Amino acid sequence: MSSSPAKALPARQQTGNGVSSRSSVSQRRRVEKLKQGYGEEEDGSNTPTGLNTPYSTSMGSISSYSSSGDYAQSEGEGSEPALDPADSVDGSPGKRDSAYNKSSKRQLTQEERELFLRLEKEWREEDSWAEQPGSWYSMLAWMPVLIALRVFNVFLSILFWPVSFVARVFFGKEIHSVSFWDVPLARRKQTAVVLLFVMLLPMIMVVYSWTLILLIFPLTTLPTLSYLIWIMYIDKSHETGKRKPFMRYWKMWRHFANYFPLRLIRTTPLDPRRKYVFCYHPHGIISLGAFGNFATDSTGFSRKFPGIDLRLLTLQINFYCPIIRELLLYMGLCSAAKKSCNQILQRGPGSAIMLVVGGAAESLDSQPGTYRLTLGRKGFVRVALDNGADLVPVLGFGENDVFDTVYLPPNSWARNVQEFVRKKLGFATPIFSGRGIFQYNMGLMPHRKPIIVVVGKPIKIPKIPDELKGRALSTTAEGVALVDKYHEKYVRALRELWNLYKERWAVHRQGSLLIQK
């Protein structure tokens, strides 16, 4: 292998025909830090720059694809593999499939070179914007939140000191935590915003409990009952998508995106005169990539897809919860019921919906490093055919990596219990753990691992005769054949999207894409 560095590339980003000694030394040092358990330090002192910089070694250098070199080399002979710093909290690098371990070198197309150049420019601009200091009223609004986090940190330190002492003395295990003052202000804000989103799920139970109390209390019975009648029988905003989603444009969501970080990649422009059905994969535990990229504007969806009015869809039961439903509606979320899909897409050109196609069933297959997709249902294809809306495949690389999960094999007794609960109650019960707010061993907070969401090329759906719409797509031979045809087209497009970008953003995969029909 030639020892000369690739032309016009920084030492840490050379991946062409050679790797400089400086690059090798820096990567060895980075690997040593990972082995010492420095993967996810909140204070940032031991965190390699790749965690927050998408064009650095952790996610793969964008420059290695977009620079003057004509070749992309996924892993050169004699070079050390680039590790995701947040993937090695336990000191062990992620596994890769055999295809990635082989040296693969191919010539980039002009389209790919332009894409990676554009991505590098966009991501640098986004990072520069995120580093700008906030206004005085923004700091004033953040002050009570940061004070509350500080008080909570002190409370947890007192509460967990005996547990930490017992674990260290009797079991030889250390519970790693970090002082509130050691955490940079930007990362405190990121943690606070992600905590707000994660707490929405347990808050649903709290809201239902308070609603019951208000119904029983005589002075609040009538107003509470009136509000419940309004949200259940009168207000249909969750089906029509007519609420103005002003909350999705709040700047605080940028902190949500920077926590992981989240990135949105547009591979091709979308015609605002068409209608679209976006399909997100994989579901993961709580679809953080779908929420951050498509329910908020934190990664620039409105700028990258101008004229597209998108609604992220979720379970209809979520819109029967007082107060929480208002937050969801003003974020632009709507019901995933078929009636809702049709009404939103019939609003005119530029209308679009985002479905997490795998649903609750796919969340049970979530496991770090894996991409098991559930595509047995074809309802999303029928919705697209009914409304003449193009199908857009979307892959979230890293969605399954942000939580540690216990994968239960199909047909095991524990998995059968999970499937029984899912079919009877409509939601899944995956076994998972993340990190805490001020410690990294366990908790409901996701790990700081990048989620790269790639929006593929749309599959054009033709207008079909009225006699083939609705039930005819499921009951007639011609309708079923049409659904099967476009379902197969969608699966092929999804595989092509995976094959094109897996070497770039699925470097720690433990297998290839698995689609279960």
mmCIF file of N, CA and C in Angstrom, residues 210-275:
data_model
loop_
_atom_site.group_PDB
_atom_site.id
_atom_site.type_symbol
_atom_site.label_atom_id
_atom_site.label_comp_id
_atom_site.label_asym_id
_atom_site.label_seq_id
_atom_site.Cartn_x
_atom_site.Cartn_y
_atom_site.Cartn_z
ATOM 1 N N TRP A 210 -55.014 12.609 36.601
ATOM 2 C CA TRP A 210 -55.524 13.929 36.955
ATOM 3 C C TRP A 210 -56.894 14.179 36.328
ATOM 4 N N THR A 211 -57.107 13.664 35.130
ATOM 5 C CA THR A 211 -58.418 13.818 34.489
ATOM 6 C C THR A 211 -59.501 13.128 35.306
ATOM 7 N N LEU A 212 -59.193 11.950 35.825
ATOM 8 C CA LEU A 212 -60.155 11.229 36.666
ATOM 9 C C LEU A 212 -60.459 12.012 37.937
ATOM 10 N N ILE A 213 -59.429 12.602 38.535
ATOM 11 C CA ILE A 213 -59.632 13.409 39.752
ATOM 12 C C ILE A 213 -60.508 14.624 39.450
ATOM 13 N N LEU A 214 -60.254 15.285 38.321
ATOM 14 C CA LEU A 214 -61.040 16.462 37.949
ATOM 15 C C LEU A 214 -62.490 16.105 37.640
ATOM 16 N N LEU A 215 -62.706 14.903 37.131
ATOM 17 C CA LEU A 215 -64.082 14.464 36.879
ATOM 18 C C LEU A 215 -64.843 14.230 38.180
ATOM 19 N N ILE A 216 -64.142 13.752 39.191
ATOM 20 C CA ILE A 216 -64.787 13.452 40.476
ATOM 21 C C ILE A 216 -65.038 14.730 41.272
ATOM 22 N N PHE A 217 -64.116 15.687 41.195
ATOM 23 C CA PHE A 217 -64.246 16.929 41.969
ATOM 24 C C PHE A 217 -65.405 17.758 41.416
ATOM 25 N N PRO A 218 -66.397 18.122 42.231
ATOM 26 C CA PRO A 218 -67.637 18.760 41.734
ATOM 27 C C PRO A 218 -67.411 20.034 40.926
ATOM 28 N N LEU A 219 -66.485 20.889 41.348
ATOM 29 C CA LEU A 219 -66.304 22.177 40.680
ATOM 30 C C LEU A 219 -65.707 22.043 39.275
ATOM 31 N N THR A 220 -65.036 20.945 39.005
ATOM 32 C CA THR A 220 -64.378 20.774 37.700
ATOM 33 C C THR A 220 -65.004 19.671 36.850
ATOM 34 N N THR A 221 -66.075 19.056 37.338
ATOM 35 C CA THR A 221 -66.688 17.948 36.600
ATOM 36 C C THR A 221 -67.210 18.396 35.240
ATOM 37 N N LEU A 222 -68.000 19.471 35.207
ATOM 38 C CA LEU A 222 -68.621 19.921 33.959
ATOM 39 C C LEU A 222 -67.591 20.388 32.925
ATOM 40 N N PRO A 223 -66.615 21.253 33.287
ATOM 41 C CA PRO A 223 -65.613 21.652 32.282
ATOM 42 C C PRO A 223 -64.787 20.481 31.750
ATOM 43 N N THR A 224 -64.416 19.562 32.653
ATOM 44 C CA THR A 224 -63.616 18.408 32.222
ATOM 45 C C THR A 224 -64.413 17.506 31.298
ATOM 46 N N LEU A 225 -65.682 17.276 31.639
ATOM 47 C CA LEU A 225 -66.540 16.427 30.806
ATOM 48 C C LEU A 225 -66.755 17.059 29.432
ATOM 49 N N SER A 226 -66.931 18.371 29.404
ATOM 50 C CA SER A 226 -67.121 19.078 28.128
ATOM 51 C C SER A 226 -65.876 18.945 27.249
ATOM 52 N N TYR A 227 -64.710 19.062 27.874
ATOM 53 C CA TYR A 227 -63.460 18.948 27.120
ATOM 54 C C TYR A 227 -63.284 17.539 26.554
ATOM 55 N N LEU A 228 -63.633 16.519 27.341
ATOM 56 C CA LEU A 228 -63.513 15.138 26.874
ATOM 57 C C LEU A 228 -64.454 14.867 25.705
ATOM 58 N N ILE A 229 -65.681 15.404 25.776
ATOM 59 C CA ILE A 229 -66.626 15.241 24.669
ATOM 60 C C ILE A 229 -66.087 15.930 23.415
ATOM 61 N N TRP A 230 -65.468 17.094 23.614
ATOM 62 C CA TRP A 230 -64.903 17.844 22.496
ATOM 63 C C TRP A 230 -63.809 17.056 21.785
ATOM 64 N N ILE A 231 -62.872 16.484 22.545
ATOM 65 C CA ILE A 231 -61.735 15.811 21.907
ATOM 66 C C ILE A 231 -62.113 14.450 21.332
ATOM 67 N N MET A 232 -63.169 13.822 21.850
ATOM 68 C CA MET A 232 -63.521 12.479 21.384
ATOM 69 C C MET A 232 -64.540 12.478 20.248
ATOM 70 N N TYR A 233 -65.441 13.456 20.226
ATOM 71 C CA TYR A 233 -66.550 13.390 19.271
ATOM 72 C C TYR A 233 -66.663 14.603 18.348
ATOM 73 N N ILE A 234 -66.099 15.735 18.727
ATOM 74 C CA ILE A 234 -66.312 16.948 17.936
ATOM 75 C C ILE A 234 -65.068 17.339 17.144
ATOM 76 N N ASP A 235 -63.954 17.528 17.822
ATOM 77 C CA ASP A 235 -62.727 17.983 17.160
ATOM 78 C C ASP A 235 -62.074 16.834 16.392
ATOM 79 N N LYS A 236 -61.942 16.994 15.087
ATOM 80 C CA LYS A 236 -61.342 15.962 14.231
ATOM 81 C C LYS A 236 -60.012 16.431 13.627
ATOM 82 N N SER A 237 -59.337 17.319 14.346
ATOM 83 C CA SER A 237 -58.067 17.849 13.824
ATOM 84 C C SER A 237 -57.031 16.754 13.618
ATOM 85 N N HIS A 238 -57.089 15.702 14.441
ATOM 86 C CA HIS A 238 -56.109 14.619 14.312
ATOM 87 C C HIS A 238 -56.343 13.780 13.059
ATOM 88 N N GLU A 239 -57.505 13.947 12.418
ATOM 89 C CA GLU A 239 -57.798 13.219 11.187
ATOM 90 C C GLU A 239 -57.619 14.083 9.943
ATOM 91 N N THR A 240 -57.761 15.382 10.105
ATOM 92 C CA THR A 240 -57.688 16.277 8.947
ATOM 93 C C THR A 240 -56.343 16.972 8.803
ATOM 94 N N GLY A 241 -55.604 17.105 9.908
ATOM 95 C CA GLY A 241 -54.316 17.787 9.859
ATOM 96 C C GLY A 241 -54.421 19.280 9.622
ATOM 97 N N LYS A 242 -55.530 19.893 10.043
ATOM 98 C CA LYS A 242 -55.753 21.317 9.773
ATOM 99 C C LYS A 242 -55.159 22.239 10.835
ATOM 100 N N ARG A 243 -54.719 21.680 11.957
ATOM 101 C CA ARG A 243 -54.070 22.526 12.959
ATOM 102 C C ARG A 243 -52.742 23.049 12.413
ATOM 103 N N LYS A 244 -52.459 24.302 12.678
ATOM 104 C CA LYS A 244 -51.191 24.878 12.235
ATOM 105 C C LYS A 244 -50.069 24.383 13.143
ATOM 106 N N PRO A 245 -49.090 23.664 12.609
ATOM 107 C CA PRO A 245 -48.039 23.059 13.453
ATOM 108 C C PRO A 245 -46.916 24.033 13.802
ATOM 109 N N PHE A 246 -47.242 25.092 14.528
ATOM 110 C CA PHE A 246 -46.233 26.120 14.805
ATOM 111 C C PHE A 246 -45.146 25.626 15.764
ATOM 112 N N MET A 247 -45.453 24.628 16.610
ATOM 113 C CA MET A 247 -44.469 24.165 17.592
ATOM 114 C C MET A 247 -43.301 23.420 16.955
ATOM 115 N N ARG A 248 -43.509 22.869 15.774
ATOM 116 C CA ARG A 248 -42.419 22.120 15.137
ATOM 117 C C ARG A 248 -41.266 23.027 14.715
ATOM 118 N N TYR A 249 -41.516 24.330 14.641
ATOM 119 C CA TYR A 249 -40.481 25.267 14.208
ATOM 120 C C TYR A 249 -39.760 25.931 15.379
ATOM 121 N N TRP A 250 -40.052 25.522 16.601
ATOM 122 C CA TRP A 250 -39.363 26.088 17.758
ATOM 123 C C TRP A 250 -37.879 25.736 17.692
ATOM 124 N N LYS A 251 -37.038 26.704 18.071
ATOM 125 C CA LYS A 251 -35.588 26.502 17.984
ATOM 126 C C LYS A 251 -35.075 25.483 18.993
ATOM 127 N N MET A 252 -35.841 25.230 20.037
ATOM 128 C CA MET A 252 -35.358 24.282 21.049
ATOM 129 C C MET A 252 -35.182 22.880 20.476
ATOM 130 N N TRP A 253 -35.898 22.565 19.389
ATOM 131 C CA TRP A 253 -35.771 21.226 18.805
ATOM 132 C C TRP A 253 -34.400 21.016 18.176
ATOM 133 N N ARG A 254 -33.682 22.116 17.927
ATOM 134 C CA ARG A 254 -32.324 21.964 17.415
ATOM 135 C C ARG A 254 -31.446 21.279 18.453
ATOM 136 N N HIS A 255 -31.721 21.521 19.727
ATOM 137 C CA HIS A 255 -30.984 20.832 20.793
ATOM 138 C C HIS A 255 -31.317 19.340 20.789
ATOM 139 N N PHE A 256 -32.558 19.003 20.451
ATOM 140 C CA PHE A 256 -32.958 17.597 20.328
ATOM 141 C C PHE A 256 -32.117 16.918 19.247
ATOM 142 N N ALA A 257 -31.977 17.577 18.103
ATOM 143 C CA ALA A 257 -31.212 16.993 16.996
ATOM 144 C C ALA A 257 -29.733 16.866 17.332
ATOM 145 N N ASN A 258 -29.190 17.844 18.054
ATOM 146 C CA ASN A 258 -27.761 17.816 18.379
ATOM 147 C C ASN A 258 -27.413 16.792 19.446
ATOM 148 N N TYR A 259 -28.382 16.308 20.182
ATOM 149 C CA TYR A 259 -28.127 15.334 21.248
ATOM 150 C C TYR A 259 -27.497 14.066 20.684
ATOM 151 N N PHE A 260 -27.962 13.583 19.529
ATOM 152 C CA PHE A 260 -27.511 12.266 19.039
ATOM 153 C C PHE A 260 -26.172 12.328 18.277
ATOM 154 N N PRO A 261 -26.027 13.054 17.165
ATOM 155 C CA PRO A 261 -26.937 13.985 16.512
ATOM 156 C C PRO A 261 -27.794 13.320 15.441
ATOM 157 N N LEU A 262 -28.883 14.012 15.065
ATOM 158 C CA LEU A 262 -29.741 13.603 13.959
ATOM 159 C C LEU A 262 -29.292 14.321 12.693
ATOM 160 N N ARG A 263 -29.373 13.613 11.570
ATOM 161 C CA ARG A 263 -29.084 14.230 10.279
ATOM 162 C C ARG A 263 -30.114 13.750 9.263
ATOM 163 N N LEU A 264 -30.536 14.658 8.387
ATOM 164 C CA LEU A 264 -31.505 14.345 7.331
ATOM 165 C C LEU A 264 -30.823 14.509 5.980
ATOM 166 N N ILE A 265 -30.863 13.448 5.169
ATOM 167 C CA ILE A 265 -30.190 13.456 3.870
ATOM 168 C C ILE A 265 -31.227 13.376 2.755
ATOM 169 N N ARG A 266 -31.229 14.358 1.901
ATOM 170 C CA ARG A 266 -32.098 14.374 0.719
ATOM 171 C C ARG A 266 -31.301 13.878 -0.477
ATOM 172 N N THR A 267 -31.690 12.751 -1.027
ATOM 173 C CA THR A 267 -30.972 12.207 -2.176
ATOM 174 C C THR A 267 -31.483 12.773 -3.489
ATOM 175 N N THR A 268 -32.736 13.256 -3.496
ATOM 176 C CA THR A 268 -33.311 13.831 -4.710
ATOM 177 C C THR A 268 -34.387 14.838 -4.333
ATOM 178 N N PRO A 269 -34.557 15.914 -5.093
ATOM 179 C CA PRO A 269 -35.629 16.871 -4.792
ATOM 180 C C PRO A 269 -36.999 16.245 -5.048
ATOM 181 N N LEU A 270 -38.012 16.742 -4.355
ATOM 182 C CA LEU A 270 -39.382 16.267 -4.528
ATOM 183 C C LEU A 270 -40.231 17.371 -5.151
ATOM 184 N N ASP A 271 -41.039 16.982 -6.114
ATOM 185 C CA ASP A 271 -41.915 17.921 -6.814
ATOM 186 C C ASP A 271 -43.079 18.310 -5.898
ATOM 187 N N PRO A 272 -43.210 19.596 -5.539
ATOM 188 C CA PRO A 272 -44.303 20.003 -4.644
ATOM 189 C C PRO A 272 -45.685 19.906 -5.277
ATOM 190 N N ARG A 273 -45.747 19.583 -6.566
ATOM 191 C CA ARG A 273 -47.055 19.409 -7.214
ATOM 192 C C ARG A 273 -47.593 17.996 -7.038
ATOM 193 N N ARG A 274 -46.778 17.112 -6.498
ATOM 194 C CA ARG A 274 -47.192 15.728 -6.266
ATOM 195 C C ARG A 274 -47.576 15.524 -4.802
ATOM 196 N N LYS A 275 -48.191 14.375 -4.514
ATOM 197 C CA LYS A 275 -48.502 13.965 -3.141
ATOM 198 C C LYS A 275 -47.607 12.779 -2.794
#
